[in-house]
PDB file of N, CA and C in Angstrom:
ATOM      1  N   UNK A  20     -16.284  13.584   7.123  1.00 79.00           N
ATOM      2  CA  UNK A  20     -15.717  13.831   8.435  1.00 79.00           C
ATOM      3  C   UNK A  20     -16.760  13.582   9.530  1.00 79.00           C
ATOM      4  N   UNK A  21     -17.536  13.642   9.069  1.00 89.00           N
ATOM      5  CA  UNK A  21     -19.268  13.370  10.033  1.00 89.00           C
ATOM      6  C   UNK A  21     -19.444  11.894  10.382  1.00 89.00           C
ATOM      7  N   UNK A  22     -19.056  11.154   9.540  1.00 89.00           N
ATOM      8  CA  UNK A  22     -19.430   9.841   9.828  1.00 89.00           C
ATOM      9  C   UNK A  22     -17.665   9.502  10.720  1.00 89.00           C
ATOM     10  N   UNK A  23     -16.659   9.702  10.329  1.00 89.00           N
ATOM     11  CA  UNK A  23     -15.483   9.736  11.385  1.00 89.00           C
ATOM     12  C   UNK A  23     -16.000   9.898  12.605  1.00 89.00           C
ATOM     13  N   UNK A  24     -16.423  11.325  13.168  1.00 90.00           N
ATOM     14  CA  UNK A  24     -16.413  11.742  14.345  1.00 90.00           C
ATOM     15  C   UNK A  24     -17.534  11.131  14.893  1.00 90.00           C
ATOM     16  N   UNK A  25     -18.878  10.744  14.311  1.00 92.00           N
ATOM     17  CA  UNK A  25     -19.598  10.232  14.728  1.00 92.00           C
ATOM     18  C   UNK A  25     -19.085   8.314  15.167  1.00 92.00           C
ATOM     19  N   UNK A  26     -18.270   7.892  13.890  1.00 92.00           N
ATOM     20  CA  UNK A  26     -18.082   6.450  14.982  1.00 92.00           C
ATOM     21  C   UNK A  26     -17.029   6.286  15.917  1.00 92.00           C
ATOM     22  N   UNK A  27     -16.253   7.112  15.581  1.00 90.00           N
ATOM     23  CA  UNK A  27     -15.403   7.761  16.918  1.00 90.00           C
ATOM     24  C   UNK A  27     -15.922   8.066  18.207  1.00 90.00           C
ATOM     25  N   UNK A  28     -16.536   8.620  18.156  1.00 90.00           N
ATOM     26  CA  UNK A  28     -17.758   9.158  19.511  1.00 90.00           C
ATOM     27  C   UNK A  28     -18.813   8.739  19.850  1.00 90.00           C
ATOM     28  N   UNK A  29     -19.432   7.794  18.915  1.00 91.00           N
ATOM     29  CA  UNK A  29     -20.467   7.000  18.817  1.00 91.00           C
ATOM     30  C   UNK A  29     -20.371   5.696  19.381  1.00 91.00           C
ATOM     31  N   UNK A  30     -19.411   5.640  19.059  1.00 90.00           N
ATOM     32  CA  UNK A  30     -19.322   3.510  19.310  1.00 90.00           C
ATOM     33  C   UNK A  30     -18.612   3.194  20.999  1.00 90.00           C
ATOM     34  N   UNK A  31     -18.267   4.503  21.803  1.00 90.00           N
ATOM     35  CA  UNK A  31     -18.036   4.296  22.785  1.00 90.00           C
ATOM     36  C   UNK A  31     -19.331   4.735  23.729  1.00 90.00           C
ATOM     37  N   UNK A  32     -19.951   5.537  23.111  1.00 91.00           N
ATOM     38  CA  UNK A  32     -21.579   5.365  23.843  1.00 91.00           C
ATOM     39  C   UNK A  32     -22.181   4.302  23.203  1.00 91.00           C
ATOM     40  N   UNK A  33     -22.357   3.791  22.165  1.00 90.00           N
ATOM     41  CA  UNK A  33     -23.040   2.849  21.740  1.00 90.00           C
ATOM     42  C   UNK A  33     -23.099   2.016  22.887  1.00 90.00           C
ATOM     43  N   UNK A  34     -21.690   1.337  22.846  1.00 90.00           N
ATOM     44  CA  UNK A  34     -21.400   0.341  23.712  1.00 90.00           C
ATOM     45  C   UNK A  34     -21.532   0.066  25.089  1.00 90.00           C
ATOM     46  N   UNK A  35     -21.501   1.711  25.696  1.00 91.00           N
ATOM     47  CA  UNK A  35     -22.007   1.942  27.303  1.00 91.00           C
ATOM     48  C   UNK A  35     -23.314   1.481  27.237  1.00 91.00           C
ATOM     49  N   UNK A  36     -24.583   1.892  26.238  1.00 91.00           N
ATOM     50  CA  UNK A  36     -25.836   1.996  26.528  1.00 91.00           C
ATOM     51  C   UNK A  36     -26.042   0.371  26.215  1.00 91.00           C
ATOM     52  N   UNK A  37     -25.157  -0.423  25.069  1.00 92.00           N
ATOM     53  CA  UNK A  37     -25.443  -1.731  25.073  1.00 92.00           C
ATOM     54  C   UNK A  37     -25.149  -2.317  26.216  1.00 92.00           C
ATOM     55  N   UNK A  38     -24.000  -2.289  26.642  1.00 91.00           N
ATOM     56  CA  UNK A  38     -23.312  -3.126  28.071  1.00 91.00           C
ATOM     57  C   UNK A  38     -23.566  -2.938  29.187  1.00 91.00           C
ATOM     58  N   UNK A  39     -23.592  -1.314  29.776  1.00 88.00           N
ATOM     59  CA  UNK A  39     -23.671  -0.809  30.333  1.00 88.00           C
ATOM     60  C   UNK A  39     -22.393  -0.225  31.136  1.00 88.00           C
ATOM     61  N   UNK A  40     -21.257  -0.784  30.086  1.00 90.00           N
ATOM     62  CA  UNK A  40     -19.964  -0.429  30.400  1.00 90.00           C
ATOM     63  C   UNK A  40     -18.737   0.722  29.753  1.00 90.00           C
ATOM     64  N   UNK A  41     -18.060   1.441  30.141  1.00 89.00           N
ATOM     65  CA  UNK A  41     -17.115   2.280  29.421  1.00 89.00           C
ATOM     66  C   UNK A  41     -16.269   1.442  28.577  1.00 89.00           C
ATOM     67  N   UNK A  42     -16.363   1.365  27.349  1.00 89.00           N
ATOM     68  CA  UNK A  42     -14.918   0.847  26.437  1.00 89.00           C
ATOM     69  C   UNK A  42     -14.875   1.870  25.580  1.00 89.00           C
ATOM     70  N   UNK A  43     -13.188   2.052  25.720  1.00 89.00           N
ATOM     71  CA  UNK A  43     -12.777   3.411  24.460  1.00 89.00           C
ATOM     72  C   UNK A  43     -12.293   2.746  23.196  1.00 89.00           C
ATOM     73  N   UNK A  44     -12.584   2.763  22.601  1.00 89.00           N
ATOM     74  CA  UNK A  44     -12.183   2.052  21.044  1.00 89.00           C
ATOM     75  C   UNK A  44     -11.049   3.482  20.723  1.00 89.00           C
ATOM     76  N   UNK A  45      -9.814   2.557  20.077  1.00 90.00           N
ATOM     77  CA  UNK A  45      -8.762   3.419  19.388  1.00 90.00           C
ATOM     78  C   UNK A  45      -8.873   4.372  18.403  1.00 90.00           C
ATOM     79  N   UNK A  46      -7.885   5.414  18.090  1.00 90.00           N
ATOM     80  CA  UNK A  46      -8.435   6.581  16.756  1.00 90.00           C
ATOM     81  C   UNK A  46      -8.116   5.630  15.928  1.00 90.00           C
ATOM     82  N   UNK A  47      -7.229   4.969  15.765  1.00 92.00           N
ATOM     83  CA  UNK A  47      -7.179   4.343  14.078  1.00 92.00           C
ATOM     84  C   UNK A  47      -8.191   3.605  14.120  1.00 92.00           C
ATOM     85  N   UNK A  48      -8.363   2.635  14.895  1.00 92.00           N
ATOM     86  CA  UNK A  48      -9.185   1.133  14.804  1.00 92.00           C
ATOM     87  C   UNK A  48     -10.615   1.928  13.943  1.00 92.00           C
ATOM     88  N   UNK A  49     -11.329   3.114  14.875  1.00 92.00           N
ATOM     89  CA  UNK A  49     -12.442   3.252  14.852  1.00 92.00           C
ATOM     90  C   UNK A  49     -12.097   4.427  13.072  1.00 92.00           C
ATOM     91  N   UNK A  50     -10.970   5.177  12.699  1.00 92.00           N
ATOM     92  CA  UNK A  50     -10.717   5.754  11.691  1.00 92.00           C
ATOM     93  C   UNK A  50     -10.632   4.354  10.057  1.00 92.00           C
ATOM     94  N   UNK A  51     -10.155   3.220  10.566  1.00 93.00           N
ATOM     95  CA  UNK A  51     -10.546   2.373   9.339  1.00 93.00           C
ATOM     96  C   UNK A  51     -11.857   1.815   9.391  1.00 93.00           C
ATOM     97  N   UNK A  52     -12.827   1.572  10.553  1.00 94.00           N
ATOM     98  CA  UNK A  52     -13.695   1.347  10.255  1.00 94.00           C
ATOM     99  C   UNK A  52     -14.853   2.405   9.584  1.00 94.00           C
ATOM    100  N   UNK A  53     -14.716   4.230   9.647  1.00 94.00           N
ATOM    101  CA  UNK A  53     -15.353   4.709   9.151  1.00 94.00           C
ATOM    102  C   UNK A  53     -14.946   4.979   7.584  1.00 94.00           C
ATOM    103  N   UNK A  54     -13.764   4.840   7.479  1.00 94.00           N
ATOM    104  CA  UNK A  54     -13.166   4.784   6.015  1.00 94.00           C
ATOM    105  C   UNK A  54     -13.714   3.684   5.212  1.00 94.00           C
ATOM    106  N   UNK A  55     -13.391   2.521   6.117  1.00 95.00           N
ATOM    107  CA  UNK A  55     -14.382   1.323   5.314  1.00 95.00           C
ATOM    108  C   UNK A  55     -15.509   1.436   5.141  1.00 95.00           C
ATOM    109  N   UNK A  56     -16.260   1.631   6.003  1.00 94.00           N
ATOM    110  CA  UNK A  56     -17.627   1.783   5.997  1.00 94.00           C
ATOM    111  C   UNK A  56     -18.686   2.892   4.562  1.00 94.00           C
ATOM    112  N   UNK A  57     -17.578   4.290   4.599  1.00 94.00           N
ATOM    113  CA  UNK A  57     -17.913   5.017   3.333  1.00 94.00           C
ATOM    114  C   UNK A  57     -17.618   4.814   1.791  1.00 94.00           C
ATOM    115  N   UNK A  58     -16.002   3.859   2.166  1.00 96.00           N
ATOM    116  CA  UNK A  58     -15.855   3.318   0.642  1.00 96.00           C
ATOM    117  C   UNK A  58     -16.737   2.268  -0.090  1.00 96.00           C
ATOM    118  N   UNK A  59     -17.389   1.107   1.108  1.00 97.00           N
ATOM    119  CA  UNK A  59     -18.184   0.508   1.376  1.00 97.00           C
ATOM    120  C   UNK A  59     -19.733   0.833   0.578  1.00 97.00           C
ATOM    121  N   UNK A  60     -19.795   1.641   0.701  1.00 96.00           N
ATOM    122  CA  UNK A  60     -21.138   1.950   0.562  1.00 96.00           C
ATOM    123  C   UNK A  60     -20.935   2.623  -0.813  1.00 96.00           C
ATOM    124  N   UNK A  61     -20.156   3.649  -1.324  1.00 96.00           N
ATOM    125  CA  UNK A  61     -19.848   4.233  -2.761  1.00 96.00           C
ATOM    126  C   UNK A  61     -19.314   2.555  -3.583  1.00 96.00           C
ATOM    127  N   UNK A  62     -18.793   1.611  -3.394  1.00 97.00           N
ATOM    128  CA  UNK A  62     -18.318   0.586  -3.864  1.00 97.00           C
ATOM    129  C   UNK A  62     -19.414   0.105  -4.327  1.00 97.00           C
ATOM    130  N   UNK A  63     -20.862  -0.342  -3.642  1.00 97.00           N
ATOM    131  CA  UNK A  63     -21.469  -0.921  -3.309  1.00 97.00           C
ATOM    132  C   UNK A  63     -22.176  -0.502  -4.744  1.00 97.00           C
ATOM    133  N   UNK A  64     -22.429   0.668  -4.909  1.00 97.00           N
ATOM    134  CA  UNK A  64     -23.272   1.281  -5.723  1.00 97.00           C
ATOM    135  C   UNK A  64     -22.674   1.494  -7.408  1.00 97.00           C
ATOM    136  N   UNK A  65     -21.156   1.169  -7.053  1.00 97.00           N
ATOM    137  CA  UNK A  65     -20.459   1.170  -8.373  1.00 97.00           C
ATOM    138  C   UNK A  65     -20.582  -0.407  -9.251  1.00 97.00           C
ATOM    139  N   UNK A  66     -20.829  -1.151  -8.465  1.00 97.00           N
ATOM    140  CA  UNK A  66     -20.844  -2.698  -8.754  1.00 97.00           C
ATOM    141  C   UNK A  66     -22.097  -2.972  -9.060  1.00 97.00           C
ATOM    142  N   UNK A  67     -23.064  -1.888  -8.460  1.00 97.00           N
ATOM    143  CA  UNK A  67     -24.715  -2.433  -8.717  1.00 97.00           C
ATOM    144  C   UNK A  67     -24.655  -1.524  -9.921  1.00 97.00           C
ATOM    145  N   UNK A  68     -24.238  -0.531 -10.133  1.00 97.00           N
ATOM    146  CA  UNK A  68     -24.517   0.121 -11.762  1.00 97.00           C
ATOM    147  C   UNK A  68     -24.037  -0.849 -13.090  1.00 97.00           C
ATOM    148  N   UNK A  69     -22.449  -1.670 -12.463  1.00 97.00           N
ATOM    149  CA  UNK A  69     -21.489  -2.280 -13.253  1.00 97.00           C
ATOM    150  C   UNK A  69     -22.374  -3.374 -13.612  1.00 97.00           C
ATOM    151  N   UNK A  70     -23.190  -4.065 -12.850  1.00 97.00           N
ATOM    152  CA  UNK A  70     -24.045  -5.545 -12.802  1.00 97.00           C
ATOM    153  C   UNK A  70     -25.755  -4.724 -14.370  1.00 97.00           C
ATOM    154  N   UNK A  71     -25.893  -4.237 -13.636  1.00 96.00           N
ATOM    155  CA  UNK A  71     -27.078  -3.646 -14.638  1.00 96.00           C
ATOM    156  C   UNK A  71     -26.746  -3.657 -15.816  1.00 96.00           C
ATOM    157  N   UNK A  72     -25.253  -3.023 -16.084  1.00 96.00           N
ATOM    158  CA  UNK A  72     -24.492  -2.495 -17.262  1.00 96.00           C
ATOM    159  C   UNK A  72     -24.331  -3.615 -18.311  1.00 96.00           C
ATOM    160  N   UNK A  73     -24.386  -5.110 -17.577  1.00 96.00           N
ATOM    161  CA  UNK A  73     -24.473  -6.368 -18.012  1.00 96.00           C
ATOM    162  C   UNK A  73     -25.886  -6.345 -18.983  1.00 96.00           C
ATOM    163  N   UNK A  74     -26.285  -6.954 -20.171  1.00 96.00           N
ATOM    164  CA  UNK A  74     -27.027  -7.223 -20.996  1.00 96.00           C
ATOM    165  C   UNK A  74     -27.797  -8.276 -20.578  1.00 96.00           C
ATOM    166  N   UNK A  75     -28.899  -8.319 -20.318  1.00 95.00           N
ATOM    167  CA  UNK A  75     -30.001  -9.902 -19.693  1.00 95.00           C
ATOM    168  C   UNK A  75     -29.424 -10.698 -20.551  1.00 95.00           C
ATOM    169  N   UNK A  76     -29.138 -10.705 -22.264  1.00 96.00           N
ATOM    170  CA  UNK A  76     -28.709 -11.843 -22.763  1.00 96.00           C
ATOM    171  C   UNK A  76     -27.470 -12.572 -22.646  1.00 96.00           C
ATOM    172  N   UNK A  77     -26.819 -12.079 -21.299  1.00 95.00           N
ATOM    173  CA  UNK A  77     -25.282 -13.167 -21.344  1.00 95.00           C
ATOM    174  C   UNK A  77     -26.282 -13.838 -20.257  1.00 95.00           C
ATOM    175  N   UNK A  78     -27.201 -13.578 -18.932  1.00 95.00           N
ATOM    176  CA  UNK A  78     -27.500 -14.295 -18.045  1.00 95.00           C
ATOM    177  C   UNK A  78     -28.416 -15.593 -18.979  1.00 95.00           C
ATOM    178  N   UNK A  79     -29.325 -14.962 -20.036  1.00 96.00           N
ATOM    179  CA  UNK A  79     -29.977 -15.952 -20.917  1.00 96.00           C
ATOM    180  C   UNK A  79     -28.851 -17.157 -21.530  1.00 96.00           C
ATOM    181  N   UNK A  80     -28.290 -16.569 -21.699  1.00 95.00           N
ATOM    182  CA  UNK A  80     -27.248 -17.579 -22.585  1.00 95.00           C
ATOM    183  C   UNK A  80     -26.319 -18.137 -21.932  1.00 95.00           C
ATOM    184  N   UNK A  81     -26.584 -18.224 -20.799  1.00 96.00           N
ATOM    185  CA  UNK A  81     -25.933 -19.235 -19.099  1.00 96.00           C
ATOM    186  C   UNK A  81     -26.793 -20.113 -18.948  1.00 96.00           C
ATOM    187  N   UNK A  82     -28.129 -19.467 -19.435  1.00 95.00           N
ATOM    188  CA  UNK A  82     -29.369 -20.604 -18.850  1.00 95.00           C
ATOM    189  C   UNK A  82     -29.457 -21.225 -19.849  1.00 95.00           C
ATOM    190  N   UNK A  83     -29.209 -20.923 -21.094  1.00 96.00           N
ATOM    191  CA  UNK A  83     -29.595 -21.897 -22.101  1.00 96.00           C
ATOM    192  C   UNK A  83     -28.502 -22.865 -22.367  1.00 96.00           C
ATOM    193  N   UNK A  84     -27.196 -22.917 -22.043  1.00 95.00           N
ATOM    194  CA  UNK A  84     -26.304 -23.723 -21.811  1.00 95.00           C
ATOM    195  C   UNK A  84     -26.457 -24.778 -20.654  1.00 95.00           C
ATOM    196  N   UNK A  85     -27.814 -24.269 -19.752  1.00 96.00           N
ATOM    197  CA  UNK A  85     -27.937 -25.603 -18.547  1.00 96.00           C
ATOM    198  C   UNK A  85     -26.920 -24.987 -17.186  1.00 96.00           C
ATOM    199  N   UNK A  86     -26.579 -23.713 -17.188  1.00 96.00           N
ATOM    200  CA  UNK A  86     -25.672 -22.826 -16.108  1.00 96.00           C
ATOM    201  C   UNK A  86     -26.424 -22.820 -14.913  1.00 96.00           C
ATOM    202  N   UNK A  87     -25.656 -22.934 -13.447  1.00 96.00           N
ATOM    203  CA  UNK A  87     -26.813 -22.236 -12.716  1.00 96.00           C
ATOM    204  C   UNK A  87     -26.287 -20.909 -12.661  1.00 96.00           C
ATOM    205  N   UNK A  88     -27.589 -20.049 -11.687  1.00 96.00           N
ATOM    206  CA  UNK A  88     -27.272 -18.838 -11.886  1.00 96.00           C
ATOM    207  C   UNK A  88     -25.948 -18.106 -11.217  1.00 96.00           C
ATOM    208  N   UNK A  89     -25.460 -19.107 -10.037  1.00 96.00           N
ATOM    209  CA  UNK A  89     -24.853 -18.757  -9.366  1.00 96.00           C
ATOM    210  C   UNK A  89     -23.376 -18.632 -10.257  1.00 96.00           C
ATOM    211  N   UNK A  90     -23.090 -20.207 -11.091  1.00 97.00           N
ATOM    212  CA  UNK A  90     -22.178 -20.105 -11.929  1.00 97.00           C
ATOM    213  C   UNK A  90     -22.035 -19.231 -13.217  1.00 97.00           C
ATOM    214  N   UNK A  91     -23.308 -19.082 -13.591  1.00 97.00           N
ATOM    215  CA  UNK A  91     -23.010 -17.974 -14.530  1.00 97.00           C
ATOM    216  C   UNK A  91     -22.569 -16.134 -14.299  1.00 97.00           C
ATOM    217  N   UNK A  92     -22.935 -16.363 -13.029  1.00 96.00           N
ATOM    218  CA  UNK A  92     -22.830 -14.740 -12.734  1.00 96.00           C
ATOM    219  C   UNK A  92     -21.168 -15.120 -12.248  1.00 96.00           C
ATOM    220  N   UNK A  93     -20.720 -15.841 -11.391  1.00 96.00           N
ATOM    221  CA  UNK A  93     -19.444 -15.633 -11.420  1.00 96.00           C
ATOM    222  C   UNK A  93     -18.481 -15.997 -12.814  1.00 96.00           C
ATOM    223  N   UNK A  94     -18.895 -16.827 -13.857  1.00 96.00           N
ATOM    224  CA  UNK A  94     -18.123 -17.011 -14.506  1.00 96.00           C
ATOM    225  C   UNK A  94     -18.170 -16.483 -16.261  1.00 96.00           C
ATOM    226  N   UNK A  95     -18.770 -15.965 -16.248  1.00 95.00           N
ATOM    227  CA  UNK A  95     -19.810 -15.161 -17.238  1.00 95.00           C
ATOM    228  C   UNK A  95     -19.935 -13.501 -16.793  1.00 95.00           C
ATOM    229  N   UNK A  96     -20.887 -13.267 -15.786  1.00 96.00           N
ATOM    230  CA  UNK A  96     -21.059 -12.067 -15.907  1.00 96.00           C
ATOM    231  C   UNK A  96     -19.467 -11.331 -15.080  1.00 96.00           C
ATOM    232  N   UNK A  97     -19.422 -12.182 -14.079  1.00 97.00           N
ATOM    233  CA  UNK A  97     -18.675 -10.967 -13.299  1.00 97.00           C
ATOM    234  C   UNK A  97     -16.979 -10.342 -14.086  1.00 97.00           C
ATOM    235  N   UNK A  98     -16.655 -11.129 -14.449  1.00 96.00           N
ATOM    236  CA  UNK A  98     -15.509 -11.020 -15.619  1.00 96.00           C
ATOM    237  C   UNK A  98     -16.017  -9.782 -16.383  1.00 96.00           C
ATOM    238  N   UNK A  99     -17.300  -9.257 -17.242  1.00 97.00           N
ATOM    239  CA  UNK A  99     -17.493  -8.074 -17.547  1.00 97.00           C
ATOM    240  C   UNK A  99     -17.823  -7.156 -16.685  1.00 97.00           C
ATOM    241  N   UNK A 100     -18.131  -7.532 -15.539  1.00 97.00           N
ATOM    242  CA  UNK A 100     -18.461  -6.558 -14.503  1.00 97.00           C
ATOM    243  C   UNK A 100     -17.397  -5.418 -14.296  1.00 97.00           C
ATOM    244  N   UNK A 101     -16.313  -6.525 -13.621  1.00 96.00           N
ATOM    245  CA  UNK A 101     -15.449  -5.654 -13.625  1.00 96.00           C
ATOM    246  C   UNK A 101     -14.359  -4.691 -14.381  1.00 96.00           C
ATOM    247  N   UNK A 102     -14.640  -5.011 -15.867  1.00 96.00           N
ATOM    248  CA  UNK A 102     -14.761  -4.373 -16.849  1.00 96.00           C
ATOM    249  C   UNK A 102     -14.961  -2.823 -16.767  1.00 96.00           C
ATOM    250  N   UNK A 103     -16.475  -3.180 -16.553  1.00 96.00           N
ATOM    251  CA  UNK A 103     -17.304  -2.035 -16.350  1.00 96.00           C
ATOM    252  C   UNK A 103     -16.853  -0.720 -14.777  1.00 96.00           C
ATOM    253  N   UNK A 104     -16.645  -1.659 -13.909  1.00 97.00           N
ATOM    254  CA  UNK A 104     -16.860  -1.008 -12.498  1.00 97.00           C
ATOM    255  C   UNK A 104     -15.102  -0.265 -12.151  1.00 97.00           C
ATOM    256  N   UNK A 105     -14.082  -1.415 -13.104  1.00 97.00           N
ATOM    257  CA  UNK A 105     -12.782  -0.697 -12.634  1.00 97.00           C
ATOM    258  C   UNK A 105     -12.668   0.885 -12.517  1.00 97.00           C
ATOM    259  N   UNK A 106     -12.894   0.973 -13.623  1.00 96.00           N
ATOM    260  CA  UNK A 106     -12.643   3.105 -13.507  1.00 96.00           C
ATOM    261  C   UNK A 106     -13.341   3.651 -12.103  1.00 96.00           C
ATOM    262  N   UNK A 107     -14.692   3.343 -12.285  1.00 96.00           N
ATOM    263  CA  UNK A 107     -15.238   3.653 -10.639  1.00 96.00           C
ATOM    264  C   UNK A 107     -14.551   3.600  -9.914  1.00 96.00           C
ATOM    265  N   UNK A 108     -14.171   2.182  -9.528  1.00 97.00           N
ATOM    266  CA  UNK A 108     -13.341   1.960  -8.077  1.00 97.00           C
ATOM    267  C   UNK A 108     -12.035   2.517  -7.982  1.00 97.00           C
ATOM    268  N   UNK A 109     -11.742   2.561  -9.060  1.00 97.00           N
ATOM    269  CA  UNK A 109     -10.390   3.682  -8.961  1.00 97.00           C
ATOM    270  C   UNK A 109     -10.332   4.555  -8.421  1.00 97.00           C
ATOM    271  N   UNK A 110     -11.135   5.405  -9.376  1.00 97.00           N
ATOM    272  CA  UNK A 110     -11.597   6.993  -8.892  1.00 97.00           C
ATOM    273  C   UNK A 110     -11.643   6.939  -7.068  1.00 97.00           C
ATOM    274  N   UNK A 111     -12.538   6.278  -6.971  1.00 96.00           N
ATOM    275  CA  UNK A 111     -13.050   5.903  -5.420  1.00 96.00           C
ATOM    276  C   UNK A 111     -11.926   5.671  -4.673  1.00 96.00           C
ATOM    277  N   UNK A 112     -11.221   5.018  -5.144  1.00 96.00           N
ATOM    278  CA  UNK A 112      -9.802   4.321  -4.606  1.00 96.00           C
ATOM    279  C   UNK A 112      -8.694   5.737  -3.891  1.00 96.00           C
ATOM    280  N   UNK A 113      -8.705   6.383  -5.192  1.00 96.00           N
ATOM    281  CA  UNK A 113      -8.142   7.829  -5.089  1.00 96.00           C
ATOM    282  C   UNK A 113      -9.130   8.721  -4.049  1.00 96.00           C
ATOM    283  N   UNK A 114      -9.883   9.093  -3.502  1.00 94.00           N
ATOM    284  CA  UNK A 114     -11.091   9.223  -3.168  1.00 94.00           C
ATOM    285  C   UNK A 114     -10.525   9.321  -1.481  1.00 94.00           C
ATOM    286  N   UNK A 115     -10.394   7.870  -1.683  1.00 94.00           N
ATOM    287  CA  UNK A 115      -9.867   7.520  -0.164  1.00 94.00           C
ATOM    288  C   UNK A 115      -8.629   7.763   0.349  1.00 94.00           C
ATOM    289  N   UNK A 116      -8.134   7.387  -0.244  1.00 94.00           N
ATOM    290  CA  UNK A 116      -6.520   7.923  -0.307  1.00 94.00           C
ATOM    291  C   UNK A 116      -6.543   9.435   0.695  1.00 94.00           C
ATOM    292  N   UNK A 117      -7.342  10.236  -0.431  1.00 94.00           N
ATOM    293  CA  UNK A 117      -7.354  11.527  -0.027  1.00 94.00           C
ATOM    294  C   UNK A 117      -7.808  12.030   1.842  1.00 94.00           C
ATOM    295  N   UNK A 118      -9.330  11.328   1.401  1.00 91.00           N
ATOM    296  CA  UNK A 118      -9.806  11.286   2.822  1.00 91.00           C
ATOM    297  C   UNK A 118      -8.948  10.731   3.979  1.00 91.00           C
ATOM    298  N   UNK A 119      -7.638  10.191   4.057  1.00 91.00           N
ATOM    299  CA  UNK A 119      -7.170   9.239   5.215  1.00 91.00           C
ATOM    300  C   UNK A 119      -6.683  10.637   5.562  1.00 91.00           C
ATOM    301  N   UNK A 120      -6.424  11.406   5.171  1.00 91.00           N
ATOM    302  CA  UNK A 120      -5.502  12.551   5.706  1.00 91.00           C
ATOM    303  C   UNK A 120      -6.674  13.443   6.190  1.00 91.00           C
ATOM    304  N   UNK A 121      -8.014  13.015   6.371  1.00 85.00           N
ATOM    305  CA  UNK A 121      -9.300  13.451   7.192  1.00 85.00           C
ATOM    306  C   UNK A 121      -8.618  12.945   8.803  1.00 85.00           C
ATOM    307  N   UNK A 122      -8.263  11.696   8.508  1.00 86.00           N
ATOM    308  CA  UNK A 122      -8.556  10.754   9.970  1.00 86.00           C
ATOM    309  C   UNK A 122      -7.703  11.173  10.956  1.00 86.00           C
ATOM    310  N   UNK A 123      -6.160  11.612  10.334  1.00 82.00           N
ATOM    311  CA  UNK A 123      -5.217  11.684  10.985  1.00 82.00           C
ATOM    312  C   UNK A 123      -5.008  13.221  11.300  1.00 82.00           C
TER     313      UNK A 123
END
């Protein structure tokens, strides 16, 4: 609820001290951007556990096929990634759900 009220209340001073002008940003507009912003960041951390969770030997065995890395992580790793990360983001998913009835 802290980070709500803060970009709620925040981003219309922000913007005075940047511009030097009054703009009121809307309750929803500024209520999905703090919703995004927190799922954002718990997401963030579910995908970097999910990526670790990956074994060095599928990235080895991209390179030893002549893969670049870029193609192997999308076509190779990330397919187990999300394997790994669905239940997280669920949970999280539910998470949010809950919190929207913070905003309103």
């Amino acid at each position: 609820i802290i980070v709500v009220l803060l970009v709620y209340f925040g981003s219309t001073e922000l913007v005075e001290m940047l511009t030097g002008e009054y703009i009121e940003f809307g309750a929803f507009g500024c209520g999905v951007f703090a919703l995004s912003l927190i799922f954002a960041a718990y997401a963030s951390q579910t995908l970097r556990g999910a990526i670790q969770a990956i074994p060095k030997g599928q990235w080895e065995s991209g390179a030893a096929l002549g893969l670049s890395k870029s193609y192997t992580f999308i076509h190779i790793v990330m397919p187990q990634v999300w394997r790994h990360a669905l239940p997280g983001l669920s949970n999280q998913w539910l998470v949010l759900l809950k919190d929207t009835a913070l905003v309103s």
